[in-house]
Coordinates of C-alpha atoms and ligand atoms in Angstrom, one line a residue:
M1 CA -0.8 -43.4 -16.7
E2 CA -0.6 -39.9 -15.5
T3 CA -1.5 -39.8 -11.9
R4 CA -2.9 -36.7 -10.1
E5 CA 0.4 -36.5 -8.2
N6 CA 2.4 -36.3 -11.5
A7 CA 0.1 -34.0 -13.1
A8 CA 0.9 -31.6 -10.2
K9 CA 4.5 -31.7 -11.1
T10 CA 4.3 -31.5 -14.9
I11 CA 3.1 -29.0 -17.4
H12 CA 2.2 -29.8 -21.0
L13 CA 3.7 -27.1 -23.2
P14 CA 1.4 -26.0 -26.0
L15 CA 2.8 -27.0 -29.4
M16 CA 1.2 -26.5 -32.7
G17 CA 0.7 -29.7 -34.9
G18 CA 2.1 -32.4 -32.7
Q19 CA 2.3 -33.9 -29.2
S20 CA 3.2 -31.3 -26.5
P21 CA 6.4 -32.0 -24.6
I22 CA 6.2 -32.3 -20.8
L23 CA 8.1 -29.9 -18.5
D24 CA 9.3 -31.5 -15.2
I25 CA 8.8 -28.7 -12.8
D26 CA 10.9 -30.3 -10.0
A27 CA 14.0 -30.9 -12.3
E28 CA 13.6 -27.3 -13.5
L29 CA 13.6 -25.9 -10.1
A30 CA 16.4 -28.0 -9.1
K31 CA 18.6 -26.8 -12.2
F32 CA 17.6 -23.2 -11.5
E33 CA 18.8 -23.6 -8.0
A34 CA 22.0 -25.0 -8.9
E35 CA 22.4 -22.2 -11.4
E36 CA 21.7 -19.6 -8.8
R37 CA 23.9 -21.2 -6.1
K38 CA 26.7 -21.1 -8.7
R39 CA 25.9 -17.4 -9.5
L40 CA 25.9 -16.2 -5.8
G41 CA 28.9 -18.4 -4.9
L42 CA 26.9 -20.6 -2.5
E43 CA 28.1 -23.8 -3.9
D44 CA 30.1 -24.8 -1.0
G45 CA 27.1 -25.0 1.4
K46 CA 27.3 -21.7 2.9
E47 CA 24.7 -21.2 5.4
H48 CA 21.9 -18.8 4.8
W49 CA 22.2 -15.4 6.9
R50 CA 20.0 -15.8 10.1
D51 CA 19.0 -12.8 12.3
E52 CA 20.6 -13.8 15.6
V53 CA 18.4 -13.0 18.6
A54 CA 20.6 -11.3 21.1
K55 CA 19.4 -12.7 24.2
T56 CA 16.3 -14.5 25.5
F57 CA 13.9 -13.7 28.3
K58 CA 14.2 -16.2 31.1
E59 CA 11.8 -16.8 33.9
S60 CA 14.4 -15.8 36.6
Q61 CA 14.6 -12.2 34.8
R62 CA 10.9 -11.8 34.8
A63 CA 10.9 -10.0 38.4
H64 CA 13.3 -7.2 37.1
T65 CA 12.2 -6.9 33.5
T66 CA 9.8 -4.4 32.2
I67 CA 8.1 -5.4 28.8
L68 CA 7.3 -2.3 26.7
V69 CA 4.4 -2.5 24.3
C70 CA 2.9 -0.2 21.8
G71 CA 1.3 -0.2 18.2
L72 CA -2.3 -0.3 18.4
T73 CA -4.9 2.3 19.5
M74 CA -4.4 4.2 23.0
A75 CA -7.2 1.9 24.5
H76 CA -5.7 -1.3 23.1
D77 CA -2.1 -0.5 24.4
L78 CA -3.5 0.4 27.9
F79 CA -5.6 -2.8 28.0
V80 CA -2.7 -5.0 26.8
E81 CA -0.5 -3.4 29.5
G82 CA -3.3 -4.2 32.0
A83 CA -3.8 -7.7 31.0
L84 CA -0.1 -8.6 31.1
T85 CA 0.2 -6.9 34.5
G86 CA -2.6 -9.0 35.6
L87 CA -0.6 -12.1 34.5
G88 CA 2.3 -11.0 36.8
Y89 CA 4.6 -9.1 34.2
T90 CA 5.8 -5.7 34.6
V91 CA 4.7 -3.8 31.5
K92 CA 4.8 -0.1 30.2
H93 CA 2.8 0.9 27.2
L94 CA 4.5 3.7 25.2
D95 CA 2.8 6.8 23.9
V96 CA 1.2 6.7 20.4
P97 CA 4.2 7.1 18.0
D98 CA 4.5 10.8 16.8
N99 CA 6.6 12.5 14.1
N100 CA 9.6 12.6 16.3
A101 CA 9.3 8.8 16.5
L102 CA 9.4 8.8 12.7
R103 CA 12.5 10.9 12.6
V104 CA 14.4 8.6 14.9
G105 CA 13.0 5.6 13.2
K106 CA 14.3 6.9 9.8
E107 CA 17.6 8.0 11.3
F108 CA 18.5 4.5 12.4
G109 CA 16.3 2.1 10.0
N110 CA 17.1 0.9 6.6
R111 CA 15.8 2.9 3.7
G112 CA 13.0 1.8 1.8
Q113 CA 10.8 0.4 4.8
C114 CA 7.2 1.3 5.1
N115 CA 6.5 3.8 7.8
P116 CA 4.8 1.6 10.4
T117 CA 8.3 0.3 11.2
Y118 CA 9.9 3.7 11.3
F119 CA 7.2 5.0 13.6
T120 CA 7.2 2.0 15.9
V121 CA 11.0 1.4 16.3
G122 CA 11.5 5.2 16.5
N123 CA 9.2 5.2 19.3
V124 CA 11.0 2.4 21.3
V125 CA 14.5 4.1 20.6
K126 CA 13.0 7.4 21.8
Y127 CA 11.9 5.8 25.1
L128 CA 15.3 4.0 25.6
V129 CA 17.1 7.3 24.8
Y130 CA 14.9 8.9 27.6
L131 CA 15.7 6.0 29.9
R132 CA 19.6 6.6 29.2
D133 CA 19.9 10.3 29.0
E134 CA 17.1 11.3 31.5
K135 CA 16.8 8.6 33.9
G136 CA 20.6 7.9 33.9
L137 CA 20.6 4.2 33.1
S138 CA 23.4 2.6 31.5
V139 CA 22.8 0.7 28.0
E140 CA 23.6 -2.5 29.9
E141 CA 21.0 -1.9 32.6
I142 CA 18.4 -1.1 30.0
N143 CA 19.2 -4.1 28.0
E144 CA 18.9 -6.3 31.1
K145 CA 15.8 -4.6 32.5
Y146 CA 13.7 -3.8 29.4
L147 CA 12.4 -5.7 26.4
F148 CA 10.0 -4.9 23.4
L149 CA 7.1 -7.2 22.8
T150 CA 5.5 -7.0 19.4
A151 CA 3.3 -9.0 17.0
G152 CA 5.1 -10.6 14.1
A153 CA 4.2 -12.5 11.0
C154 CA 6.0 -14.1 8.0
G155 CA 4.9 -11.3 5.5
P156 CA 4.7 -11.8 2.6
C157 CA 5.0 -7.8 2.8
R158 CA 7.6 -6.1 4.8
F159 CA 5.8 -7.0 7.9
G160 CA 7.7 -10.3 7.8
M161 CA 10.9 -8.2 8.4
Y162 CA 9.9 -5.9 11.0
A163 CA 11.6 -7.7 14.0
T164 CA 14.9 -7.6 11.9
E165 CA 14.5 -4.1 11.1
Y166 CA 13.8 -3.3 14.8
R167 CA 16.9 -5.0 16.0
K168 CA 19.0 -3.2 13.1
A169 CA 17.7 0.1 14.2
L170 CA 18.3 -0.5 17.8
R171 CA 21.7 -1.7 17.2
D172 CA 22.6 1.3 15.3
A173 CA 21.0 3.6 18.0
G174 CA 23.5 2.2 20.5
F175 CA 21.3 -0.5 22.1
D176 CA 23.0 -3.4 20.6
G177 CA 21.5 -6.6 22.5
F178 CA 18.2 -5.0 23.3
R179 CA 15.6 -7.7 23.2
V180 CA 12.8 -7.6 20.5
M181 CA 10.4 -10.4 21.2
L182 CA 7.6 -11.7 19.0
F183 CA 4.5 -13.5 19.3
Q184 CA 3.7 -14.8 15.9
Q185 CA 0.2 -13.7 14.6
Q186 CA -0.4 -17.0 12.9
G187 CA 1.4 -19.2 15.4
G188 CA -1.6 -19.5 17.7
I189 CA -0.9 -20.9 21.2
K190 CA 1.8 -23.3 20.2
Q191 CA 4.7 -21.2 20.2
A192 CA 7.8 -21.1 22.2
T193 CA 10.4 -18.5 22.4
G194 CA 13.1 -20.8 23.6
E195 CA 14.5 -22.6 26.9
K196 CA 12.5 -22.0 30.1
E197 CA 10.8 -18.8 29.0
G198 CA 10.1 -15.7 30.8
L199 CA 7.4 -15.0 28.7
E200 CA 4.7 -17.9 28.6
L201 CA 2.7 -18.1 25.6
N202 CA 0.0 -20.2 27.1
P203 CA -3.8 -20.1 26.7
A204 CA -3.9 -17.7 29.7
F205 CA -1.8 -15.3 27.8
F206 CA -3.7 -15.3 24.6
I207 CA -7.1 -15.2 26.3
K208 CA -5.9 -12.3 28.4
I209 CA -4.6 -10.5 25.2
L210 CA -8.0 -11.3 23.4
Q211 CA -9.9 -9.8 26.2
A212 CA -7.8 -6.6 26.1
I213 CA -8.0 -6.4 22.5
L214 CA -11.8 -7.0 22.3
T215 CA -12.7 -4.7 25.2
G216 CA -10.4 -2.0 23.6
D217 CA -12.4 -2.5 20.2
V218 CA -15.8 -2.2 21.7
L219 CA -14.9 1.0 23.8
N220 CA -13.4 2.5 20.6
A221 CA -16.5 1.7 18.5
I222 CA -18.8 3.3 21.1
G223 CA -16.7 6.3 21.4
Y224 CA -16.5 7.0 17.5
R225 CA -20.3 6.5 17.5
I226 CA -21.2 8.8 20.1
R227 CA -18.5 11.7 20.1
P228 CA -19.8 13.3 16.6
Y229 CA -23.2 13.7 18.2
E230 CA -22.2 14.9 21.8
V231 CA -24.1 17.8 23.0
V232 CA -21.4 18.8 25.6
P233 CA -18.1 19.2 23.8
G234 CA -15.5 16.9 25.4
S235 CA -18.1 14.8 27.4
T236 CA -17.4 11.6 25.3
N237 CA -13.6 11.6 25.9
E238 CA -14.0 12.4 29.5
A239 CA -16.4 9.3 29.8
L240 CA -14.0 7.1 27.8
E241 CA -11.1 8.0 30.0
H242 CA -13.0 7.2 33.0
C243 CA -14.0 3.9 31.3
K244 CA -10.4 3.1 30.4
R245 CA -9.3 3.6 34.0
I246 CA -11.9 1.0 35.2
I247 CA -11.2 -1.6 32.5
H248 CA -7.4 -1.2 33.0
R249 CA -7.8 -1.7 37.0
A250 CA -9.9 -4.8 36.5
L251 CA -7.4 -6.5 34.0
S252 CA -4.2 -5.5 36.0
E253 CA -5.8 -6.9 39.1
N254 CA -6.9 -10.0 37.3
R255 CA -10.5 -9.6 38.3
S256 CA -13.6 -10.6 36.6
L257 CA -14.3 -8.0 33.8
I258 CA -18.0 -8.0 34.0
P259 CA -18.6 -5.6 36.7
A260 CA -16.0 -3.2 34.9
L261 CA -17.8 -3.6 31.6
V262 CA -21.3 -3.1 33.1
E263 CA -19.9 0.1 34.7
T264 CA -18.6 1.3 31.4
R265 CA -22.0 1.0 29.8
R266 CA -23.5 3.0 32.8
I267 CA -20.9 5.9 32.3
M268 CA -21.1 6.0 28.5
A269 CA -24.9 6.0 28.6
G270 CA -24.6 9.2 30.6
V271 CA -23.2 11.2 27.8
P272 CA -25.9 13.3 26.3
I273 CA -26.2 13.3 22.4
D274 CA -28.4 14.8 19.6
R275 CA -28.8 12.1 16.9
T276 CA -30.5 14.3 14.4
I277 CA -27.3 16.3 13.7
I278 CA -26.6 15.7 9.9
K279 CA -23.0 14.4 9.5
P280 CA -21.4 12.2 6.7
K281 CA -20.3 8.8 8.0
V282 CA -16.7 8.2 6.8
C283 CA -15.6 4.5 6.7
I284 CA -11.8 4.2 7.3
I285 CA -10.3 1.4 5.6
G286 CA -6.8 0.7 4.3
E287 CA -3.5 -0.7 5.7
F288 CA -3.9 -2.2 9.2
W289 CA -1.6 0.1 11.2
A290 CA -2.2 3.3 9.2
M291 CA -6.0 3.1 9.8
T292 CA -5.7 2.0 13.4
T293 CA -3.0 4.4 14.9
E294 CA -4.5 7.6 16.5
G295 CA -1.5 9.8 16.1
D296 CA 0.8 11.3 13.6
G297 CA 1.2 8.0 11.8
N298 CA -2.1 8.9 9.8
Y299 CA -2.0 12.6 10.6
G300 CA -4.4 12.1 13.5
L301 CA -6.9 11.2 10.7
Q302 CA -9.8 10.1 12.9
K303 CA -9.6 13.3 15.0
F304 CA -9.2 15.5 12.0
L305 CA -12.5 14.0 10.3
E306 CA -14.5 14.6 13.4
Q307 CA -13.2 18.2 13.7
E308 CA -14.5 18.6 10.0
G309 CA -17.9 17.5 11.0
A310 CA -17.8 13.6 10.2
E311 CA -18.6 10.4 11.9
C312 CA -15.8 7.9 11.7
D313 CA -16.6 4.3 10.9
I314 CA -13.4 2.6 12.1
Q315 CA -12.2 -0.9 11.6
L316 CA -11.8 -3.2 14.5
V317 CA -8.7 -5.3 15.4
A318 CA -11.3 -8.0 15.8
A319 CA -11.7 -8.0 12.1
W320 CA -8.1 -8.6 11.5
I321 CA -8.0 -11.6 13.9
L322 CA -11.0 -12.9 12.0
F323 CA -9.3 -12.3 8.8
M324 CA -6.2 -14.4 10.1
V325 CA -8.5 -17.3 10.9
W326 CA -10.3 -17.0 7.5
E327 CA -6.8 -17.1 5.7
N328 CA -5.9 -20.3 7.7
Q329 CA -9.2 -21.9 6.8
Y330 CA -8.7 -21.0 3.1
D331 CA -5.4 -22.4 3.0
T332 CA -6.2 -25.5 4.7
R333 CA -9.0 -26.1 2.0
E334 CA -6.4 -25.6 -0.6
R335 CA -3.8 -27.8 1.1
M336 CA -6.5 -30.6 1.2
Y337 CA -5.8 -31.0 -2.5
L338 CA -2.2 -31.5 -2.0
R339 CA -2.5 -34.6 0.1
G340 CA 0.5 -37.0 -1.0
T341 CA 2.6 -34.4 -2.7
D342 CA 2.6 -31.7 0.2
N343 CA 5.6 -32.8 2.5
G344 CA 5.7 -29.5 4.2
R345 CA 6.0 -29.1 8.0
K346 CA 2.2 -28.4 8.3
S347 CA 1.0 -30.7 5.5
L348 CA -2.3 -32.5 6.0
K349 CA -1.5 -36.1 5.1
A350 CA -5.1 -37.6 6.0
P351 CA -8.6 -36.2 5.4
A352 CA -9.2 -36.4 9.3
E353 CA -6.3 -34.0 9.8
A354 CA -7.8 -31.3 7.5
A355 CA -11.2 -31.8 9.1
I356 CA -9.9 -31.5 12.5
K357 CA -7.9 -28.4 11.6
L358 CA -11.0 -26.7 9.9
L359 CA -13.1 -27.5 13.0
K360 CA -10.6 -25.9 15.3
L361 CA -10.5 -22.8 13.0
K362 CA -14.2 -22.7 12.9
F363 CA -14.2 -22.7 16.7
A364 CA -11.6 -20.0 16.8
D365 CA -13.9 -17.7 14.7
K366 CA -16.9 -18.5 16.8
A367 CA -15.1 -17.9 19.9
V368 CA -13.9 -14.5 18.8
R369 CA -17.4 -13.5 17.7
V370 CA -19.1 -14.7 20.8
I371 CA -16.7 -13.0 23.2
F372 CA -16.9 -9.9 21.2
Q373 CA -20.6 -9.9 21.2
S374 CA -20.6 -10.5 24.9
F375 CA -18.5 -7.6 25.7
A376 CA -20.6 -5.6 23.3
Y377 CA -23.7 -6.5 25.0
L378 CA -22.3 -5.6 28.6
M379 CA -20.7 -2.5 27.3
G380 CA -23.8 -1.1 25.2
L381 CA -22.4 -1.4 21.8
E382 CA -25.8 -2.1 20.2
G383 CA -26.4 -3.4 16.7
Y384 CA -22.7 -4.1 15.9
H385 CA -21.8 -7.0 13.4
L386 CA -18.4 -8.3 13.0
P387 CA -17.8 -8.6 9.1
D388 CA -18.5 -11.7 7.5
M389 CA -15.2 -12.9 6.2
D390 CA -16.7 -15.2 3.6
L391 CA -18.9 -12.6 2.3
I392 CA -15.7 -10.2 1.9
A393 CA -14.0 -12.8 0.1
K394 CA -16.9 -13.4 -2.3
E395 CA -17.2 -9.9 -3.1
A396 CA -13.6 -9.3 -3.6
K397 CA -12.6 -12.4 -5.5
D398 CA -13.7 -11.1 -9.0
Y399 CA -11.1 -8.3 -8.5
Y400 CA -8.4 -9.5 -6.2
N401 CA -6.9 -13.0 -6.3
L402 CA -7.7 -14.7 -2.8
N403 CA -4.4 -16.3 -2.8
V404 CA -2.5 -12.9 -2.8
R405 CA -1.5 -12.1 0.7
G406 CA 0.2 -9.2 2.6
G407 CA -1.4 -6.5 4.6
E408 CA -5.2 -6.5 4.3
A409 CA -5.0 -8.5 1.1
H410 CA -8.4 -8.8 -0.5
M411 CA -10.2 -7.6 2.6
E412 CA -9.7 -3.7 1.6
V413 CA -11.3 -4.5 -1.9
G414 CA -14.1 -6.4 -0.5
K415 CA -14.8 -3.8 2.4
L416 CA -15.3 -1.0 -0.3
V417 CA -17.6 -3.2 -2.4
L418 CA -19.7 -4.2 0.6
T419 CA -19.8 -0.5 1.8
V420 CA -20.9 0.7 -1.4
K421 CA -23.6 -1.8 -2.2
K422 CA -25.0 -1.8 1.3
K423 CA -24.7 1.9 1.9
K424 CA -23.1 1.5 5.1
A425 CA -21.2 4.9 5.0
T426 CA -21.5 8.1 3.0
M427 CA -17.9 8.0 2.1
V428 CA -15.0 5.6 2.1
L429 CA -11.4 6.7 2.9
S430 CA -8.7 4.2 2.5
V431 CA -5.4 5.2 4.2
K432 CA -2.0 3.5 3.8
P433 CA 1.7 4.1 4.4
F434 CA 3.6 5.6 1.5
G435 CA 4.9 2.8 -0.6
C436 CA 2.7 -0.1 1.0
M437 CA 3.0 -2.9 -1.3
P438 CA -0.4 -4.6 -0.8
S439 CA -2.4 -1.4 -0.3
S440 CA -1.2 1.2 -2.5
G441 CA 0.7 -1.0 -5.0
V442 CA -2.3 -3.4 -5.4
S443 CA -5.6 -2.5 -3.8
D444 CA -5.5 1.2 -5.0
G445 CA -5.2 -0.3 -8.6
V446 CA -8.1 -2.6 -8.1
Q447 CA -10.4 0.1 -6.3
S448 CA -10.5 2.2 -9.5
I449 CA -12.7 -0.5 -11.3
I450 CA -14.9 -0.6 -8.2
T451 CA -15.4 3.0 -8.4
E452 CA -15.9 2.7 -12.2
K453 CA -18.6 0.2 -11.6
H454 CA -20.3 2.3 -8.7
P455 CA -20.0 5.9 -9.8
D456 CA -22.1 7.1 -7.0
A457 CA -19.3 5.8 -4.5
I458 CA -17.4 8.7 -2.8
F459 CA -13.9 7.2 -2.4
L460 CA -10.6 8.7 -1.6
P461 CA -7.3 6.8 -1.2
I462 CA -4.6 8.6 0.6
E463 CA -0.9 7.8 1.4
T464 CA 1.0 8.9 4.5
N465 CA 4.5 9.5 4.7
G466 CA 4.9 11.8 7.7
D467 CA 5.5 15.0 6.3
G468 CA 2.4 15.4 3.9
A469 CA -0.2 16.4 6.3
V470 CA -1.3 19.6 4.7
N471 CA -1.7 17.9 1.3
V472 CA -3.7 15.1 2.8
Y473 CA -5.9 17.6 4.9
S474 CA -6.8 19.5 1.7
R475 CA -7.6 16.3 -0.3
V476 CA -9.8 15.1 2.6
Q477 CA -11.6 18.5 3.1
M478 CA -12.4 18.5 -0.7
I479 CA -13.8 15.1 -0.9
L480 CA -15.7 15.8 2.7
F481 CA -17.6 18.7 1.0
K482 CA -19.1 16.1 -1.4
A483 CA -19.8 13.9 1.4
R484 CA -21.6 16.6 3.4
L485 CA -23.6 17.4 0.4
A486 CA -24.6 13.6 -0.1
A487 CA -25.5 13.4 3.7
K488 CA -27.8 16.4 3.4
A489 CA -29.5 15.0 0.2
E490 CA -30.0 11.8 2.1
M491 CA -31.7 13.5 5.0
A492 CA -34.0 15.6 2.6
K493 CA -34.9 12.2 1.1
A494 CA -35.5 10.4 4.2
L495 CA -37.8 13.4 5.4
E496 CA -39.7 13.5 2.3
E497 CA -40.2 9.7 2.2
T498 CA -41.4 9.6 5.8
G499 CA -43.4 12.7 5.6
M500 CA -41.8 14.2 8.6
T501 CA -40.1 17.3 9.8
L502 CA -36.7 17.6 11.5
D503 CA -38.4 19.3 14.5
E504 CA -40.9 16.1 14.7
V505 CA -37.8 13.8 14.6
R506 CA -36.2 15.8 17.4
E507 CA -39.5 15.7 19.4
L508 CA -39.6 11.8 19.2
Q509 CA -35.9 11.7 20.1
K510 CA -37.4 12.5 23.5
L511 CA -38.9 9.2 23.8
P512 CA -36.6 7.3 26.2
W513 CA -36.0 4.4 24.2
L514 CA -35.2 6.4 21.0
G515 CA -33.1 8.9 22.8
R516 CA -30.9 6.6 24.8
T517 CA -27.1 7.5 24.1
L518 CA -26.2 3.9 23.4
H519 CA -29.3 3.0 21.3
H520 CA -28.2 2.4 17.7
P521 CA -30.9 2.9 14.9
A522 CA -31.4 0.2 12.6
H523 CA -29.6 0.4 9.3
A524 CA -32.1 1.7 6.7
H525 CA -30.1 1.7 3.6
Q526 CA -28.8 5.0 4.3
G527 CA -25.0 6.2 4.7
A528 CA -25.3 8.7 7.5
S529 CA -26.7 7.8 10.9
A530 CA -29.1 10.9 11.1
S531 CA -31.1 9.4 8.2
D532 CA -31.3 6.1 9.6
F533 CA -32.6 7.7 12.7
V534 CA -35.4 9.4 10.7
Y535 CA -36.7 6.2 9.3
E536 CA -36.8 4.7 12.9
A537 CA -38.6 7.7 14.4
A538 CA -41.3 7.5 11.6
K539 CA -41.9 3.9 12.4
W540 CA -42.5 5.1 16.0
K541 CA -44.6 7.9 14.9
K542 CA -46.8 5.3 13.0
R543 CA -46.9 3.0 16.0
L544 CA -47.7 5.7 18.5
A545 CA -50.4 7.2 16.0
R546 CA -52.4 4.1 16.5
L547 CA -52.8 4.7 20.1
G548 CA -54.5 7.9 19.4
G549 CA -53.4 10.9 21.9
A550 CA -50.9 8.7 23.6
P551 CA -47.8 9.9 21.7
K552 CA -48.2 13.5 22.9
K553 CA -48.7 12.4 26.5
L554 CA -45.7 10.0 26.2
L555 CA -43.6 12.8 24.8
Q556 CA -44.8 15.1 27.6
I557 CA -43.7 12.5 30.0
A558 CA -40.5 11.8 28.5
A559 CA -39.6 15.6 28.2
S560 CA -40.2 15.8 32.0
F561 CA -37.3 13.6 32.8
Ligands
SF4_601 S1 1.0 -3.9 4.8 FE1 2.1 -2.3 3.7 S2 2.8 -0.8 5.4 FE2 2.0 -2.7 6.2 S3 4.0 -3.9 6.5 FE3 3.1 -4.5 4.6 S4 4.0 -3.2 3.1 FE4 4.3 -2.3 5.1

């Protein structure tokens, strides 16, 4: 009898008019491996090439070693620096990578990499050159006193090779032996970097990093919500800088974050805004680094969009963390069916093991959400919901195989579908580095069927390669014209449906609870924030009308503040 185990290893080949022969997959694979070994001259048991890590970071070196960090937004990098400083490390966050970093990265990196590698490693090399040429440190001193800490993963896209690429570029730039240390994104807290380590990847490390990332997320989200509607130009950025200093200080002094976050709320609440300004909301999706960075890596896209009169709806790093948890949950469920045949290092040999793992992952998902919402509550990010990863997968699965990984995988497709269906934004902009395999190679192909099915969607995919800014800007400007018209049409519809005028809405904005800077109008199935606000103002107009002459009185009182 053919058991389930055997069935997994054999395939019945279709054969017309007779019994189909059985293909033994294991035997076929072994045969193929033998042939390939012969072809590549590996029959004599030659070892696979390994990327040798030059030196490690020992506990005794901690006092005189500076850890360099960079790669996320300015707020995140600063807060990660603060968090690690609070744990007793000496840390320096580097500037956001610019085109000069890209040039340096390309000079020393391998050909054919995606540009996050070039930008990031170029940024590190640039800093090391500054230490050598302007600070007068020798290469030996730099190698001894500095190291670069970055996130790593096993791919399956080029991301899996980043650390090796960094080491190669650093070697070719004259910093052979410079330490690049990774904490694997999927490895959780069970990792070790070798002997007695200088970098302790313990729960305290990950909790602090999580705090830094989530506070950075919340602060960024507040900033992008407020800035397009500020009444005094520059006031949001000024308030954000103030908040960054406060949070950074609390993190680096290892104090409770609560007072700092409450203070942040007070500062951001003081930025005067006008919520009735009509602006298209642009949801930025795409490859993780390209949509996250705030510099030349995406041609300063967020800033450019705001200058062109749009509101940016950015993706948070928390969504990426939740996606990694979701991937683990999905894979665990898939592996449950491999019990008995799966002899891998992480195989799940008993039903209880799978259940325990799923329980832990569920806890991780909930923990991220609870911490995020607590920070959001304290800092004043109202009405923000982290994405539901199961819903994203459900919406994407008809277009993108959930087993295909790399970059944002199916998430990019799911986000577009949900944004269009739920009218979360006026327009969607998908940004990715030139030649990004998962994003431009796969997602962009899939997105065309989504836009076919939803012809009202305003969608633009753009690729960044460092030197095509003018081209990208003009394409964005053209599509923004369409988005602006859509936002105006939405506003006209909202005013017509509610029977209000814009002046009336402005009057109602004077009500303290509606005019609060941190107040976020409920989503009324409109893309732009201003039209959401019209529907909310209309509800309050009705409520107040029931109180007779009270609205006028209330408005007069509110206006006197
Ligand atoms: S997702 Fe794209 S840009 Fe990012 S590492 Fe992978 S291939 Fe490169």
